[in-house]
mmCIF file of C-alpha atoms in Angstrom:
data_model
loop_
_atom_site.group_PDB
_atom_site.id
_atom_site.type_symbol
_atom_site.label_atom_id
_atom_site.label_comp_id
_atom_site.label_asym_id
_atom_site.label_seq_id
_atom_site.Cartn_x
_atom_site.Cartn_y
_atom_site.Cartn_z
ATOM 1 C CA ALA A 7 -35.680 63.514 23.117
ATOM 2 C CA SER A 8 -33.854 63.797 19.777
ATOM 3 C CA ALA A 9 -31.635 60.884 20.749
ATOM 4 C CA PHE A 10 -34.745 58.872 21.554
ATOM 5 C CA LEU A 11 -36.286 59.740 18.204
ATOM 6 C CA LEU A 12 -33.107 58.790 16.303
ATOM 7 C CA ALA A 13 -32.687 55.400 18.020
ATOM 8 C CA PRO A 14 -35.266 53.608 15.835
ATOM 9 C CA ASN A 15 -33.581 55.047 12.758
ATOM 10 C CA ARG A 16 -30.229 53.665 13.875
ATOM 11 C CA SER A 17 -31.808 50.242 14.387
ATOM 12 C CA HIS A 18 -33.348 50.440 10.975
ATOM 13 C CA VAL A 19 -30.009 51.416 9.398
ATOM 14 C CA HIS A 20 -28.266 48.577 11.222
ATOM 15 C CA ARG A 21 -30.795 46.054 9.945
ATOM 16 C CA SER A 22 -30.477 47.446 6.422
ATOM 17 C CA LEU A 23 -26.696 47.116 6.479
ATOM 18 C CA SER A 24 -27.026 43.540 7.760
ATOM 19 C CA ASN A 25 -29.359 42.704 4.899
ATOM 20 C CA ILE A 26 -26.950 44.268 2.413
ATOM 21 C CA ASN A 27 -24.034 42.274 3.823
ATOM 22 C CA HIS A 28 -26.095 39.095 3.618
ATOM 23 C CA LEU A 29 -26.989 39.844 0.010
ATOM 24 C CA HIS A 30 -23.406 40.602 -0.907
ATOM 25 C CA ASN A 31 -22.258 37.296 0.540
ATOM 26 C CA ASP A 32 -24.702 35.570 -1.783
ATOM 27 C CA ASP A 33 -22.954 34.808 -5.077
ATOM 28 C CA SER A 34 -26.227 34.825 -6.998
ATOM 29 C CA PHE A 35 -26.913 38.361 -5.806
ATOM 30 C CA CYS A 36 -23.474 39.535 -6.817
ATOM 31 C CA THR A 37 -24.220 38.537 -10.371
ATOM 32 C CA ALA A 38 -27.548 40.370 -10.413
ATOM 33 C CA THR A 39 -27.947 43.801 -11.949
ATOM 34 C CA SER A 40 -29.372 45.222 -8.697
ATOM 35 C CA CYS A 41 -25.822 45.235 -7.359
ATOM 36 C CA CYS A 42 -25.258 48.458 -9.296
ATOM 37 C CA HIS A 43 -27.844 50.306 -7.143
ATOM 38 C CA LEU A 44 -25.919 49.659 -3.922
ATOM 39 C CA SER A 45 -23.142 51.745 -2.463
ATOM 40 C CA SER A 46 -19.920 52.007 -4.422
ATOM 41 C CA ALA A 47 -17.893 50.047 -1.825
ATOM 42 C CA ARG A 48 -20.296 47.138 -1.845
ATOM 43 C CA SER A 49 -20.494 47.155 -5.636
ATOM 44 C CA CYS A 50 -16.696 47.080 -5.819
ATOM 45 C CA CYS A 51 -16.684 44.031 -3.545
ATOM 46 C CA CYS A 52 -19.080 42.247 -5.863
ATOM 47 C CA ARG A 53 -17.051 43.149 -8.917
ATOM 48 C CA ARG A 54 -13.872 41.777 -7.309
ATOM 49 C CA ARG A 55 -15.636 38.533 -6.490
ATOM 50 C CA ARG A 56 -16.957 38.203 -10.034
ATOM 51 C CA ASN A 57 -13.553 39.040 -11.499
ATOM 52 C CA ALA A 58 -11.899 36.423 -9.291
ATOM 53 C CA LYS A 59 -14.293 33.768 -10.576
ATOM 54 C CA LEU A 60 -13.725 34.821 -14.173
ATOM 55 C CA SER A 61 -9.954 34.795 -13.632
ATOM 56 C CA LYS A 62 -10.077 31.298 -12.151
ATOM 57 C CA GLY A 63 -12.111 30.000 -15.070
ATOM 58 C CA THR A 64 -9.785 31.680 -17.565
ATOM 59 C CA THR A 65 -6.711 30.143 -15.871
ATOM 60 C CA THR A 66 -8.252 26.669 -16.044
ATOM 61 C CA GLU A 67 -9.073 27.127 -19.729
ATOM 62 C CA LEU A 68 -5.556 28.399 -20.452
ATOM 63 C CA SER A 69 -4.025 25.408 -18.639
ATOM 64 C CA ALA A 70 -6.117 23.003 -20.718
ATOM 65 C CA VAL A 71 -5.164 24.820 -23.913
ATOM 66 C CA GLN A 72 -1.471 24.820 -22.989
ATOM 67 C CA PHE A 73 -1.566 21.113 -22.116
ATOM 68 C CA ALA A 74 -3.241 20.332 -25.441
ATOM 69 C CA ALA A 75 -0.632 22.433 -27.262
ATOM 70 C CA VAL A 76 2.233 20.561 -25.578
ATOM 71 C CA GLY A 77 0.632 17.215 -26.417
ATOM 72 C CA ALA A 78 0.194 18.243 -30.045
ATOM 73 C CA THR A 79 3.841 19.363 -30.206
ATOM 74 C CA VAL A 80 5.084 16.037 -28.798
ATOM 75 C CA ALA A 81 2.881 14.037 -31.161
ATOM 76 C CA ASN A 82 4.088 16.096 -34.115
ATOM 77 C CA PHE A 83 7.719 15.477 -33.079
ATOM 78 C CA TYR A 84 7.135 11.704 -32.980
ATOM 79 C CA LYS A 85 5.452 11.855 -36.393
ATOM 80 C CA THR A 86 7.980 14.070 -38.199
ATOM 81 C CA SER A 87 11.186 12.746 -36.535
ATOM 82 C CA PRO A 88 10.391 9.133 -35.597
ATOM 83 C CA PHE A 89 13.971 7.833 -35.463
ATOM 84 C CA THR A 90 15.266 10.734 -33.370
ATOM 85 C CA ALA A 91 12.281 10.518 -31.029
ATOM 86 C CA GLY A 92 12.683 6.753 -30.718
ATOM 87 C CA PHE A 93 16.394 7.009 -29.903
ATOM 88 C CA ILE A 94 15.882 9.724 -27.267
ATOM 89 C CA THR A 95 12.950 7.917 -25.665
ATOM 90 C CA ALA A 96 14.628 4.508 -25.558
ATOM 91 C CA SER A 97 17.952 5.886 -24.284
ATOM 92 C CA THR A 98 16.318 7.873 -21.486
ATOM 93 C CA ARG A 99 14.186 4.911 -20.478
ATOM 94 C CA ALA A 100 17.255 2.634 -20.380
ATOM 95 C CA ALA A 101 19.249 5.044 -18.218
ATOM 96 C CA ILE A 102 16.447 5.225 -15.636
ATOM 97 C CA ALA A 103 15.725 1.473 -15.753
ATOM 98 C CA ASP A 104 19.366 0.450 -15.363
ATOM 99 C CA SER A 105 19.829 2.888 -12.483
ATOM 100 C CA ILE A 106 16.883 1.254 -10.701
ATOM 101 C CA ALA A 107 18.210 -2.250 -11.491
ATOM 102 C CA GLN A 108 21.619 -1.378 -10.054
ATOM 103 C CA ARG A 109 20.058 0.078 -6.952
ATOM 104 C CA LEU A 110 18.044 -3.109 -6.425
ATOM 105 C CA ASP A 111 21.140 -5.291 -6.931
ATOM 106 C CA VAL A 112 22.405 -6.202 -3.464
ATOM 107 C CA CYS A 113 25.741 -7.290 -4.944
ATOM 108 C CA ASN A 114 26.515 -3.810 -6.298
ATOM 109 C CA ASP A 115 28.051 -1.385 -3.841
ATOM 110 C CA GLU A 116 28.819 1.368 -6.370
ATOM 111 C CA PHE A 117 27.053 2.683 -9.441
ATOM 112 C CA ASP A 118 28.562 1.138 -12.591
ATOM 113 C CA MET A 119 28.629 3.899 -15.201
ATOM 114 C CA LYS A 120 30.037 1.605 -17.897
ATOM 115 C CA ARG A 121 27.148 -0.804 -17.485
ATOM 116 C CA CYS A 122 24.641 2.061 -17.650
ATOM 117 C CA CYS A 123 26.227 3.490 -20.824
ATOM 118 C CA ALA A 124 26.160 0.057 -22.444
ATOM 119 C CA MET A 125 22.445 -0.347 -21.716
ATOM 120 C CA VAL A 126 21.731 3.183 -22.963
ATOM 121 C CA LEU A 127 23.568 2.453 -26.230
ATOM 122 C CA TYR A 128 21.801 -0.870 -26.677
ATOM 123 C CA SER A 129 18.362 0.567 -25.961
ATOM 124 C CA GLY A 130 18.809 3.645 -28.129
ATOM 125 C CA VAL A 131 20.028 1.713 -31.180
ATOM 126 C CA ILE A 132 18.071 -1.544 -30.908
ATOM 127 C CA LEU A 133 14.871 -0.599 -29.057
ATOM 128 C CA GLY A 134 14.754 2.902 -30.518
ATOM 129 C CA LEU A 135 16.014 2.930 -34.106
ATOM 130 C CA CYS A 136 15.530 -0.756 -34.970
ATOM 131 C CA CYS A 137 12.083 -0.978 -33.394
ATOM 132 C CA GLU A 138 10.969 2.092 -35.349
ATOM 133 C CA LEU A 139 12.290 0.509 -38.541
ATOM 134 C CA MET A 140 10.640 -2.841 -37.805
ATOM 135 C CA PHE A 141 7.276 -1.658 -36.448
ATOM 136 C CA ASN A 142 6.489 1.179 -38.845
ATOM 137 C CA HIS A 143 8.457 0.368 -42.015
ATOM 138 C CA ILE A 144 8.996 -3.405 -42.322
ATOM 139 C CA PHE A 145 5.828 -4.767 -40.705
ATOM 140 C CA PRO A 146 3.537 -2.740 -43.030
ATOM 141 C CA VAL A 147 5.316 -4.373 -45.981
ATOM 142 C CA ILE A 148 5.264 -7.926 -44.569
ATOM 143 C CA PHE A 149 1.606 -7.777 -43.545
ATOM 144 C CA ALA A 150 0.382 -5.453 -46.291
ATOM 145 C CA GLY A 151 -2.490 -7.720 -47.331
ATOM 146 C CA GLU A 152 -4.114 -7.964 -43.886
ATOM 147 C CA THR A 153 -7.079 -5.637 -43.346
ATOM 148 C CA ASN A 154 -8.526 -6.964 -40.071
ATOM 149 C CA PRO A 155 -6.948 -4.876 -37.245
ATOM 150 C CA LEU A 156 -7.193 -7.661 -34.645
ATOM 151 C CA VAL A 157 -5.686 -10.321 -36.904
ATOM 152 C CA LEU A 158 -2.971 -7.887 -37.990
ATOM 153 C CA ALA A 159 -2.071 -7.117 -34.359
ATOM 154 C CA VAL A 160 -1.921 -10.832 -33.492
ATOM 155 C CA LYS A 161 0.342 -11.594 -36.457
ATOM 156 C CA MET A 162 2.717 -8.729 -35.680
ATOM 157 C CA ALA A 163 2.855 -9.624 -31.979
ATOM 158 C CA LEU A 164 3.625 -13.298 -32.677
ATOM 159 C CA PHE A 165 6.261 -12.396 -35.265
ATOM 160 C CA ASP A 166 7.848 -9.959 -32.832
ATOM 161 C CA VAL A 167 8.097 -12.274 -29.812
ATOM 162 C CA ILE A 168 8.919 -15.521 -31.667
ATOM 163 C CA ILE A 169 11.328 -14.311 -34.373
ATOM 164 C CA ASN A 170 12.500 -10.795 -33.524
ATOM 165 C CA ALA A 171 13.090 -11.335 -29.807
ATOM 166 C CA PRO A 172 15.548 -14.266 -29.874
ATOM 167 C CA LEU A 173 17.323 -13.135 -33.064
ATOM 168 C CA ILE A 174 17.303 -9.298 -33.034
ATOM 169 C CA TRP A 175 16.189 -7.729 -29.756
ATOM 170 C CA LEU A 176 18.003 -9.774 -27.078
ATOM 171 C CA PRO A 177 21.472 -10.849 -28.382
ATOM 172 C CA PRO A 178 22.747 -7.275 -28.962
ATOM 173 C CA ALA A 179 22.356 -6.541 -25.234
ATOM 174 C CA TYR A 180 25.049 -9.142 -24.513
ATOM 175 C CA ILE A 181 27.260 -8.043 -27.402
ATOM 176 C CA VAL A 182 27.194 -4.438 -26.177
ATOM 177 C CA GLN A 183 28.234 -5.693 -22.741
ATOM 178 C CA ALA A 184 31.169 -7.522 -24.366
ATOM 179 C CA LEU A 185 32.237 -4.309 -26.104
ATOM 180 C CA ALA A 186 31.969 -2.309 -22.896
ATOM 181 C CA TYR A 187 33.842 -4.774 -20.687
ATOM 182 C CA ARG A 188 36.221 -6.029 -23.419
ATOM 183 C CA PHE A 189 35.569 -9.735 -23.299
ATOM 184 C CA PRO A 190 35.151 -11.978 -26.385
ATOM 185 C CA LYS A 191 31.940 -11.823 -28.403
ATOM 186 C CA ARG A 192 31.792 -15.619 -28.368
ATOM 187 C CA GLU A 193 31.573 -15.502 -24.584
ATOM 188 C CA ALA A 194 28.754 -12.947 -24.823
ATOM 189 C CA ILE A 195 26.755 -15.246 -27.101
ATOM 190 C CA GLN A 196 27.436 -18.159 -24.759
ATOM 191 C CA ARG A 197 26.078 -16.145 -21.851
ATOM 192 C CA TYR A 198 22.963 -15.354 -23.847
ATOM 193 C CA ILE A 199 22.420 -19.043 -24.596
ATOM 194 C CA THR A 200 22.960 -19.890 -20.936
ATOM 195 C CA ASP A 201 20.415 -17.291 -19.834
ATOM 196 C CA VAL A 202 17.899 -18.641 -22.329
ATOM 197 C CA LYS A 203 18.372 -22.277 -21.273
ATOM 198 C CA GLN A 204 18.971 -21.975 -17.546
ATOM 199 C CA ASN A 205 17.616 -18.609 -16.407
ATOM 200 C CA GLY A 206 14.387 -18.551 -18.442
ATOM 201 C CA LEU A 207 15.137 -15.338 -20.321
ATOM 202 C CA LEU A 208 12.795 -16.057 -23.237
ATOM 203 C CA LYS A 209 10.027 -17.274 -20.924
ATOM 204 C CA LYS A 210 10.204 -14.021 -19.005
ATOM 205 C CA TYR A 211 10.183 -12.085 -22.271
ATOM 206 C CA TRP A 212 7.214 -13.971 -23.706
ATOM 207 C CA SER A 213 5.164 -13.758 -20.487
ATOM 208 C CA LEU A 214 5.505 -9.985 -20.512
ATOM 209 C CA TRP A 215 5.733 -9.081 -24.161
ATOM 210 C CA LEU A 216 3.148 -11.278 -25.840
ATOM 211 C CA PRO A 217 0.203 -9.426 -24.229
ATOM 212 C CA ALA A 218 2.111 -6.127 -24.214
ATOM 213 C CA SER A 219 2.946 -6.341 -27.926
ATOM 214 C CA LEU A 220 -0.628 -7.295 -28.779
ATOM 215 C CA THR A 221 -1.904 -4.254 -26.870
ATOM 216 C CA ASN A 222 0.739 -2.054 -28.447
ATOM 217 C CA PHE A 223 -0.077 -3.028 -32.027
ATOM 218 C CA LEU A 224 -3.832 -2.985 -31.470
ATOM 219 C CA PHE A 225 -4.412 0.253 -29.538
ATOM 220 C CA VAL A 226 -1.311 2.474 -29.635
ATOM 221 C CA PRO A 227 -0.907 4.849 -32.614
ATOM 222 C CA ALA A 228 1.952 3.906 -34.942
ATOM 223 C CA HIS A 229 4.112 6.913 -34.063
ATOM 224 C CA PHE A 230 3.923 6.099 -30.326
ATOM 225 C CA ARG A 231 4.640 2.349 -30.540
ATOM 226 C CA VAL A 232 8.363 2.698 -29.867
ATOM 227 C CA ALA A 233 7.657 4.909 -26.855
ATOM 228 C CA ALA A 234 5.328 2.212 -25.487
ATOM 229 C CA VAL A 235 8.111 -0.391 -25.333
ATOM 230 C CA GLY A 236 8.164 -1.547 -21.730
ATOM 231 C CA PHE A 237 10.071 0.259 -19.002
ATOM 232 C CA PHE A 238 9.896 -2.621 -16.524
ATOM 233 C CA TRP A 239 11.278 -5.048 -19.092
ATOM 234 C CA MET A 240 14.435 -2.911 -19.280
ATOM 235 C CA ILE A 241 14.892 -3.391 -15.530
ATOM 236 C CA VAL A 242 14.564 -7.181 -15.913
ATOM 237 C CA LEU A 243 16.894 -7.293 -18.928
ATOM 238 C CA SER A 244 19.491 -5.115 -17.212
ATOM 239 C CA ALA A 245 19.478 -7.360 -14.152
ATOM 240 C CA VAL A 246 19.682 -10.613 -16.140
ATOM 241 C CA ALA A 247 22.231 -9.510 -18.762
ATOM 242 C CA ASN A 248 24.576 -7.982 -16.172
ATOM 243 C CA LYS A 249 24.736 -10.797 -13.657
ATOM 244 C CA ASN A 250 28.395 -11.376 -14.500
ATOM 245 C CA ASN A 251 30.218 -8.910 -16.711
ATOM 246 C CA GLY A 252 33.638 -10.527 -16.837
ATOM 247 C CA GLU A 253 36.726 -10.106 -14.751
ATOM 248 C CA LEU A 254 39.087 -8.200 -17.028
ATOM 249 C CA GLU A 255 38.395 -4.678 -15.793
ATOM 250 C CA VAL A 256 35.415 -4.672 -13.486
ATOM 251 C CA GLU A 257 34.639 -7.458 -11.102
ATOM 252 C CA ILE A 258 30.909 -7.853 -10.728
ATOM 253 C CA CYS A 259 29.360 -9.885 -7.979
ATOM 254 C CA PRO A 260 28.249 -13.378 -9.190
ATOM 255 C CA ILE A 261 24.665 -14.507 -9.325
ATOM 256 C CA ASP A 262 24.594 -15.632 -5.715
ATOM 257 C CA CYS A 263 26.362 -13.160 -3.462
ATOM 258 C CA PRO A 264 28.733 -15.069 -1.172
ATOM 259 C CA GLN A 265 28.151 -14.418 2.465
ATOM 260 C CA GLU A 266 30.945 -12.920 4.493
ATOM 261 C CA PRO A 267 32.816 -15.471 6.627
ATOM 262 C CA GLU A 268 32.102 -15.407 10.308
ATOM 263 C CA PRO A 269 34.824 -13.729 12.378
ATOM 264 C CA LYS A 270 37.212 -16.017 14.204
ATOM 265 C CA MET A 271 36.916 -16.182 17.982
ATOM 266 C CA ASP A 272 39.903 -16.370 20.241
ATOM 267 C CA TYR A 273 38.042 -18.438 22.791
ATOM 268 C CA PRO A 274 35.328 -20.426 21.007
ATOM 269 C CA ARG A 275 34.476 -22.431 24.111
ATOM 270 C CA ALA A 276 33.309 -19.267 25.800
ATOM 271 C CA MET A 277 30.184 -19.384 23.601
ATOM 272 C CA GLU A 278 29.271 -22.913 24.746
#
């Protein structure tokens, strides 16, 4: 009889525990103050869930703060040490770009370290130091009277691609190759002229860099302009300037890779 009388109580307790479990699975209930009136085990469960949510939110906020701190540090480095930052950025970009260009070159069987070092030296000095000097020190003096940002960007972009490119930016790439492979400077200049006349070097440069320079001067902050100099252009320049690097020390495959001759057959009529 006592077991019969206690059965309804057990059913009631079971339903109560089910309701409590349902409430604890509800996130809104876990944040309510009524959670404190439940059993200690259930309250602990709620506290762990709330703490996990707070920890996740805190981690996200810390990640955002750390990312912002790193960005501020990089920007400050480019502002306070522009020439050092420009040299490091341009040299690293050239090393990666030339490595990709050599990998894409079907005529190259082995990685040419001398070619890569030459491109790194050229990019670090010319596209790093000289671009910083030109963009942020000489251009502000030449175009000091211009106040319209759009007109100023157009003038700087046209000056850069029409005057700087054929006279300052491109010829040193060939001269550095002459120094690396020890062939005459006159031959390096002749190769540059040949690439301009026959291989469309300036046309390729203008098609890429006229819109890119305009965007760079119009939207990119002054201390990041050197870093924005194109990565893909370095791949193109490396491929064009290194088509034939002389025959004194390193023999580079010519522009058109000759096909291997077909093997001789002892009995050619057998194929007829």
